[in-house]
Short mmCIF file of C-alpha atoms and ligand atoms in Angstrom, two decimals:
data_model
loop_
_atom_site.label_atom_id
_atom_site.label_comp_id
_atom_site.label_asym_id
_atom_site.label_seq_id
_atom_site.Cartn_x
_atom_site.Cartn_y
_atom_site.Cartn_z
CA MET A 55 4.53 8.85 -10.32
CA ARG A 56 2.45 11.57 -12.24
CA ILE A 57 4.06 15.18 -11.94
CA ASP A 58 3.06 18.54 -13.39
CA LEU A 59 5.50 21.40 -12.83
CA HIS A 60 2.93 24.12 -13.99
CA ALA A 61 0.33 25.77 -12.36
CA HIS A 62 -1.15 29.01 -11.71
CA SER A 63 -3.40 30.05 -8.59
CA ASN A 64 -5.30 33.41 -7.93
CA VAL A 65 -2.02 34.59 -6.82
CA SER A 66 -1.82 35.59 -10.49
CA ASP A 67 -4.28 34.87 -12.79
CA GLY A 68 -5.54 31.22 -11.62
CA THR A 69 -9.06 31.16 -10.48
CA GLN A 70 -8.47 29.34 -7.66
CA ARG A 71 -6.55 29.91 -4.13
CA PRO A 72 -3.37 27.97 -4.04
CA ALA A 73 -5.00 25.44 -1.31
CA ASP A 74 -7.58 24.36 -4.08
CA VAL A 75 -4.92 24.20 -6.76
CA ILE A 76 -3.61 21.42 -4.84
CA ALA A 77 -7.11 19.64 -3.70
CA SER A 78 -7.50 19.84 -7.73
CA ALA A 79 -4.19 18.04 -7.98
CA ALA A 80 -5.41 15.40 -5.95
CA GLU A 81 -8.24 15.33 -7.65
CA ALA A 82 -6.47 14.76 -10.87
CA ALA A 83 -4.44 12.01 -9.26
CA LEU A 84 -1.15 14.06 -9.26
CA ASP A 85 2.09 12.66 -7.07
CA VAL A 86 3.67 15.92 -7.37
CA VAL A 87 2.70 19.50 -8.74
CA ALA A 88 4.35 22.84 -8.93
CA LEU A 89 2.76 26.18 -8.31
CA THR A 90 4.44 28.62 -10.25
CA ASP A 91 2.04 31.90 -10.13
CA HIS A 92 3.43 34.41 -12.52
CA ASP A 93 6.14 36.85 -10.84
CA SER A 94 4.96 35.86 -7.31
CA THR A 95 5.71 33.59 -4.56
CA ASP A 96 2.84 34.58 -2.18
CA GLY A 97 0.86 31.09 -2.26
CA TRP A 98 3.60 29.18 -1.22
CA ALA A 99 2.56 29.11 2.30
CA GLU A 100 -1.07 28.13 1.78
CA ALA A 101 0.20 25.41 -0.78
CA ALA A 102 2.24 23.99 1.40
CA ALA A 103 -0.47 23.17 4.18
CA ALA A 104 -2.47 21.90 1.59
CA ALA A 105 -0.03 19.83 0.18
CA ARG A 106 1.25 18.10 3.72
CA GLU A 107 -2.36 17.77 4.14
CA LEU A 108 -3.52 16.39 0.90
CA GLY A 109 -0.48 13.87 0.32
CA VAL A 110 0.19 15.81 -2.61
CA ALA A 111 4.56 17.01 -3.30
CA LEU A 112 4.68 20.38 -4.06
CA VAL A 113 7.22 22.07 -5.85
CA PRO A 114 7.62 25.68 -4.98
CA GLY A 115 8.17 27.78 -8.04
CA MET A 116 7.37 30.83 -10.13
CA GLU A 117 6.54 31.66 -13.64
CA ILE A 118 8.91 34.81 -14.65
CA SER A 119 7.68 37.32 -17.44
CA CYS A 120 10.98 38.46 -19.75
CA ARG A 121 11.14 40.28 -22.68
CA THR A 122 14.55 40.33 -25.12
CA SER A 123 16.06 43.33 -26.53
CA GLU A 124 14.39 42.34 -29.90
CA GLY A 125 11.02 42.91 -28.00
CA ILE A 126 10.08 39.01 -27.90
CA SER A 127 8.18 37.85 -25.05
CA VAL A 128 9.72 34.98 -22.78
CA HIS A 129 8.67 33.21 -19.86
CA LEU A 130 10.93 31.51 -17.45
CA LEU A 131 9.93 29.00 -14.93
CA SER A 132 12.18 28.82 -11.62
CA TYR A 133 11.73 26.09 -9.48
CA LEU A 134 13.00 26.11 -5.59
CA HIS A 135 14.56 29.18 -5.66
CA ASP A 136 14.88 31.26 -2.39
CA PRO A 137 12.09 33.47 -2.18
CA ASP A 138 13.81 36.29 -0.10
CA HIS A 139 16.83 36.78 -2.60
CA PRO A 140 17.03 40.46 -2.83
CA GLY A 141 18.04 40.60 -6.46
CA LEU A 142 15.01 38.48 -7.86
CA LEU A 143 12.41 40.00 -5.30
CA GLU A 144 13.62 43.72 -6.47
CA GLU A 145 13.23 42.42 -10.11
CA ILE A 146 9.64 40.51 -9.65
CA THR A 147 8.47 43.92 -7.61
CA LYS A 148 9.44 46.10 -10.73
CA ALA A 149 7.58 44.00 -12.70
CA LYS A 150 4.55 43.67 -10.49
CA ASP A 151 4.02 47.25 -10.30
CA ALA A 152 4.75 47.63 -13.77
CA ARG A 153 1.93 45.35 -14.82
CA PHE A 154 -0.23 47.63 -12.46
CA ILE A 155 0.75 50.62 -14.48
CA ARG A 156 0.00 48.77 -17.92
CA ALA A 157 -3.07 47.53 -16.89
CA GLU A 158 -4.58 50.81 -16.05
CA ARG A 159 -3.18 52.08 -19.51
CA MET A 160 -4.69 49.20 -21.12
CA VAL A 161 -7.95 49.80 -19.55
CA SER A 162 -8.23 53.29 -20.06
CA LEU A 163 -7.69 52.53 -23.73
CA LEU A 164 -10.21 49.94 -23.99
CA ALA A 165 -12.79 52.28 -21.89
CA GLU A 166 -12.65 54.33 -24.81
CA ASP A 167 -14.92 51.76 -26.91
CA TYR A 168 -16.28 48.94 -24.40
CA PRO A 169 -18.31 49.54 -21.23
CA LEU A 170 -15.11 48.89 -18.92
CA SER A 171 -13.92 50.67 -15.65
CA TRP A 172 -10.97 49.84 -13.55
CA ASP A 173 -13.18 49.03 -10.69
CA ASP A 174 -14.55 46.53 -12.84
CA VAL A 175 -10.77 44.56 -13.64
CA ILE A 176 -10.27 45.08 -9.76
CA HIS A 177 -13.09 43.24 -9.16
CA HIS A 178 -11.54 40.12 -10.47
CA VAL A 179 -7.92 40.46 -8.78
CA ALA A 180 -7.28 38.65 -5.82
CA PRO A 181 -5.85 41.30 -2.88
CA GLY A 182 -2.30 41.40 -4.02
CA ALA A 183 -2.52 39.28 -6.73
CA THR A 184 0.08 40.03 -10.00
CA LEU A 185 -2.03 41.49 -12.61
CA GLY A 186 -2.45 40.17 -15.88
CA ARG A 187 -4.66 40.46 -18.96
CA PRO A 188 -6.80 37.54 -17.81
CA HIS A 189 -7.93 39.96 -15.23
CA ILE A 190 -9.18 42.34 -17.71
CA ALA A 191 -11.00 39.64 -19.79
CA ASP A 192 -12.54 38.49 -17.18
CA ALA A 193 -14.35 41.93 -16.62
CA LEU A 194 -14.83 42.02 -20.59
CA VAL A 195 -16.53 38.69 -19.74
CA ALA A 196 -18.64 39.82 -16.79
CA ALA A 197 -19.61 43.06 -19.43
CA GLY A 198 -20.62 40.55 -21.74
CA VAL A 199 -18.49 41.60 -24.30
CA VAL A 200 -16.80 38.47 -25.18
CA ALA A 201 -17.57 34.96 -23.87
CA ASP A 202 -14.55 33.65 -21.93
CA ARG A 203 -11.11 34.70 -21.71
CA SER A 204 -9.87 32.72 -24.59
CA GLU A 205 -12.13 34.79 -27.07
CA ALA A 206 -10.62 37.69 -25.39
CA PHE A 207 -7.52 36.62 -26.01
CA ASP A 208 -8.15 36.02 -29.55
CA THR A 209 -9.65 39.02 -30.16
CA ILE A 210 -9.15 42.61 -28.31
CA LEU A 211 -6.62 41.36 -26.00
CA THR A 212 -3.73 39.93 -28.32
CA SER A 213 -0.40 41.54 -28.39
CA ARG A 214 -1.36 42.73 -31.58
CA SER A 215 -4.49 44.67 -30.39
CA ARG A 216 -4.31 48.78 -30.49
CA TYR A 217 -5.49 48.07 -26.67
CA TRP A 218 -2.17 46.20 -25.50
CA VAL A 219 0.38 47.57 -24.04
CA GLN A 220 3.66 46.66 -22.94
CA HIS A 221 5.51 46.18 -18.83
CA TYR A 222 8.65 46.27 -17.60
CA ALA A 223 10.32 42.84 -17.94
CA PRO A 224 13.73 41.66 -17.18
CA ASP A 225 16.31 40.52 -19.92
CA PRO A 226 15.75 36.52 -20.04
CA ALA A 227 19.37 35.77 -19.88
CA TYR A 228 19.47 38.20 -16.84
CA ALA A 229 16.59 36.36 -15.32
CA VAL A 230 18.18 32.84 -15.36
CA ALA A 231 21.14 34.19 -13.89
CA LEU A 232 19.08 35.50 -11.05
CA VAL A 233 17.17 32.37 -10.66
CA ARG A 234 20.62 30.51 -10.29
CA ASP A 235 21.83 33.05 -8.00
CA ALA A 236 18.60 32.62 -5.75
CA GLY A 237 19.26 28.55 -5.76
CA GLY A 238 16.62 28.26 -7.98
CA VAL A 239 16.37 26.03 -11.42
CA PRO A 240 15.57 27.88 -14.15
CA VAL A 241 13.51 26.55 -16.90
CA PHE A 242 12.02 27.72 -20.53
CA ALA A 243 8.34 27.74 -20.58
CA HIS A 244 6.49 26.68 -23.74
CA PRO A 245 9.74 28.33 -25.72
CA VAL A 246 8.10 27.86 -29.19
CA ALA A 247 4.56 28.68 -28.56
CA SER A 248 3.76 30.95 -31.74
CA SER A 249 0.23 31.48 -30.91
CA ARG A 250 1.31 33.89 -28.12
CA GLY A 251 3.31 36.24 -30.36
CA ARG A 252 7.29 36.14 -31.79
CA ILE A 253 9.46 33.23 -31.12
CA VAL A 254 13.04 33.90 -29.46
CA GLY A 255 16.10 32.85 -32.30
CA ASP A 256 19.33 31.02 -31.61
CA LYS A 257 20.90 33.94 -30.23
CA THR A 258 18.31 34.33 -26.94
CA TYR A 259 18.95 30.22 -26.60
CA ARG A 260 22.55 30.56 -26.34
CA GLU A 261 22.41 33.67 -24.13
CA MET A 262 20.35 31.65 -22.03
CA ILE A 263 22.29 28.23 -21.79
CA ASP A 264 25.52 30.34 -21.09
CA ALA A 265 23.90 32.15 -18.57
CA GLY A 266 22.52 28.73 -16.55
CA LEU A 267 19.55 27.57 -18.28
CA ALA A 268 18.74 23.93 -16.84
CA GLY A 269 15.64 22.97 -18.94
CA LEU A 270 13.17 23.31 -21.43
CA GLU A 271 9.31 22.84 -21.17
CA ILE A 272 8.67 20.67 -24.41
CA ASP A 273 5.52 18.95 -23.35
CA HIS A 274 2.73 21.92 -23.18
CA ARG A 275 0.01 22.17 -25.45
CA ASP A 276 1.17 25.40 -26.60
CA ASN A 277 4.31 24.03 -28.36
CA PRO A 278 3.57 23.01 -31.90
CA GLU A 279 4.92 19.49 -33.08
CA GLU A 280 7.59 21.14 -35.49
CA GLY A 281 8.76 23.02 -32.59
CA ARG A 282 9.28 20.16 -30.18
CA ALA A 283 11.29 18.14 -32.40
CA PHE A 284 13.91 21.24 -32.58
CA LEU A 285 13.72 21.70 -28.97
CA ARG A 286 14.76 17.93 -28.24
CA ARG A 287 17.58 18.25 -30.51
CA LEU A 288 18.49 21.32 -28.78
CA ALA A 289 18.26 19.86 -25.15
CA GLN A 290 20.28 16.60 -25.88
CA ARG A 291 22.95 18.84 -27.81
CA HIS A 292 23.06 21.13 -24.85
CA GLY A 293 22.37 18.38 -22.08
CA LEU A 294 19.22 20.25 -21.23
CA LEU A 295 16.40 18.93 -19.03
CA VAL A 296 13.18 18.40 -20.67
CA THR A 297 9.93 18.83 -18.75
CA GLY A 298 5.97 18.43 -19.82
CA SER A 299 3.18 20.38 -17.98
CA SER A 300 -0.44 21.91 -17.82
CA ASP A 301 -0.08 25.58 -17.44
CA TYR A 302 -3.44 25.30 -15.34
CA HIS A 303 -5.22 28.29 -14.77
CA GLY A 304 -8.07 26.63 -13.07
CA THR A 305 -11.41 28.03 -15.24
CA GLY A 306 -9.29 30.15 -16.98
CA LYS A 307 -7.95 28.17 -19.79
CA PRO A 308 -8.90 25.07 -20.99
CA ASN A 309 -5.64 23.46 -19.66
CA LEU A 310 -6.03 20.52 -17.34
CA LEU A 311 -3.91 18.92 -14.58
CA GLY A 312 -2.05 16.08 -15.78
CA GLU A 313 -2.17 16.89 -19.36
CA ASN A 314 1.40 16.60 -20.05
CA LEU A 315 3.62 15.42 -17.31
CA THR A 316 7.36 15.41 -16.42
CA ALA A 317 9.41 12.20 -16.08
CA PRO A 318 10.73 11.33 -12.31
CA GLU A 319 14.06 11.19 -13.43
CA VAL A 320 14.04 14.82 -14.50
CA LEU A 321 12.03 15.91 -10.86
CA ALA A 322 15.22 14.22 -8.93
CA ARG A 323 17.82 16.29 -11.31
CA ILE A 324 15.70 19.49 -10.58
CA GLU A 325 15.63 18.83 -6.99
CA GLU A 326 19.53 18.22 -6.77
CA GLN A 327 20.01 21.67 -8.32
CA GLY A 328 17.29 23.25 -6.21
CA THR A 329 19.19 24.86 -3.35
CA GLY A 330 17.16 27.97 -2.46
CA SER A 331 13.97 25.95 -1.14
CA SER A 332 12.55 22.34 -0.66
CA VAL A 333 9.86 20.17 -2.37
CA VAL A 334 7.40 19.92 0.20
CA ARG A 335 6.03 16.22 0.98
P1 LIG B 558 -0.05 39.28 -19.67
O1 LIG B 558 1.16 38.39 -18.56
O2 LIG B 558 -0.56 40.13 -18.65
O3 LIG B 558 0.54 39.86 -20.86
O4 LIG B 558 -1.18 38.16 -19.74
C1 LIG B 558 -0.76 36.89 -20.38
C2 LIG B 558 -1.19 35.59 -19.74
O5 LIG B 558 -2.47 35.67 -20.03
C3 LIG B 558 -0.58 34.56 -20.04
O6 LIG B 558 0.78 34.31 -18.85
C4 LIG B 558 -1.32 33.50 -19.70
O7 LIG B 558 -1.45 32.72 -18.21
C5 LIG B 558 -2.65 34.02 -20.01
N1 LIG B 558 -2.94 33.55 -21.20
C6 LIG B 558 -3.02 33.74 -22.56
N2 LIG B 558 -3.70 33.42 -23.35
C7 LIG B 558 -4.64 32.96 -22.76
C8 LIG B 558 -6.22 32.17 -23.10
N3 LIG B 558 -6.28 32.01 -24.59
N4 LIG B 558 -7.22 32.64 -22.24
C9 LIG B 558 -6.75 32.43 -21.30
N5 LIG B 558 -5.60 32.90 -20.68
C10 LIG B 558 -4.37 32.99 -21.74
FE1 LIG B 559 -1.05 33.16 -16.85
FE1 LIG B 560 3.22 31.53 -19.78
ZN1 LIG B 561 1.89 29.65 -16.86
#
């Protein structure tokens, strides 16, 4: 069984429609794929229809952008939650709105130094999609400022850049509790991905575990080897599930579907714990 529990469509910052992500999952010989767009479940219906047609099982999911009180970014994966849970819906709506305003601010700062307009950015965003820096990167690529998204993230769009603006994001322990309340299974995405910015310390792990964290995404290309050993010990000590995933974004990132996989027993545990929606088969 080939199971990949982290993929994005153009409902957020992936480059393919949800149905095409499922088609790519079939081509990559996956048996199971999770659609985990940032702060949105809008792709679930289209992905589910494609999954039934193509014989790939779909785990409906989402990736929630969070921030600790120390200002450290945390990504939380949620599987099998109720997409209509009022508290969770309110939180992701708030985040999506904040991302829009934040992107406008970043673009106006960038426009002082680069040939970039708001329209250029919107051109790369599917209607209703969760706006992110990758869309700004696409406009910078089109303007010839950088060669690809990765170059944009390595230079002018890093979180250390003077063009970077922060947006509202919930506290990670609060998000864990909300996901559980919505019947979902919360998994800490790429926890030690230091290339993306500062990583959290013991206090945040403790708070997230106390709030009901289910698992850690350990096998992910952005987690360095030393960090993975630490995470494995943490998972063992607290009985957390261990997942492995690609974080596929279509052509928006080098990550390939199936480059990391999750064990079938772990998926079985996730399915047992997830009561807000069901795996589509
Ligand atoms: P944002 O949520 O708007 O701050 O943008 C962060 C998102 O950009 C992450 O969730 C990734 O999906 C994406 N991202 C981060 N680094 C890269 C990269 N090097 N190339 C392409 N996309 C990236
Ligand atoms: Fe992303
Ligand atoms: Fe992420
Ligand atoms: Zn992701």
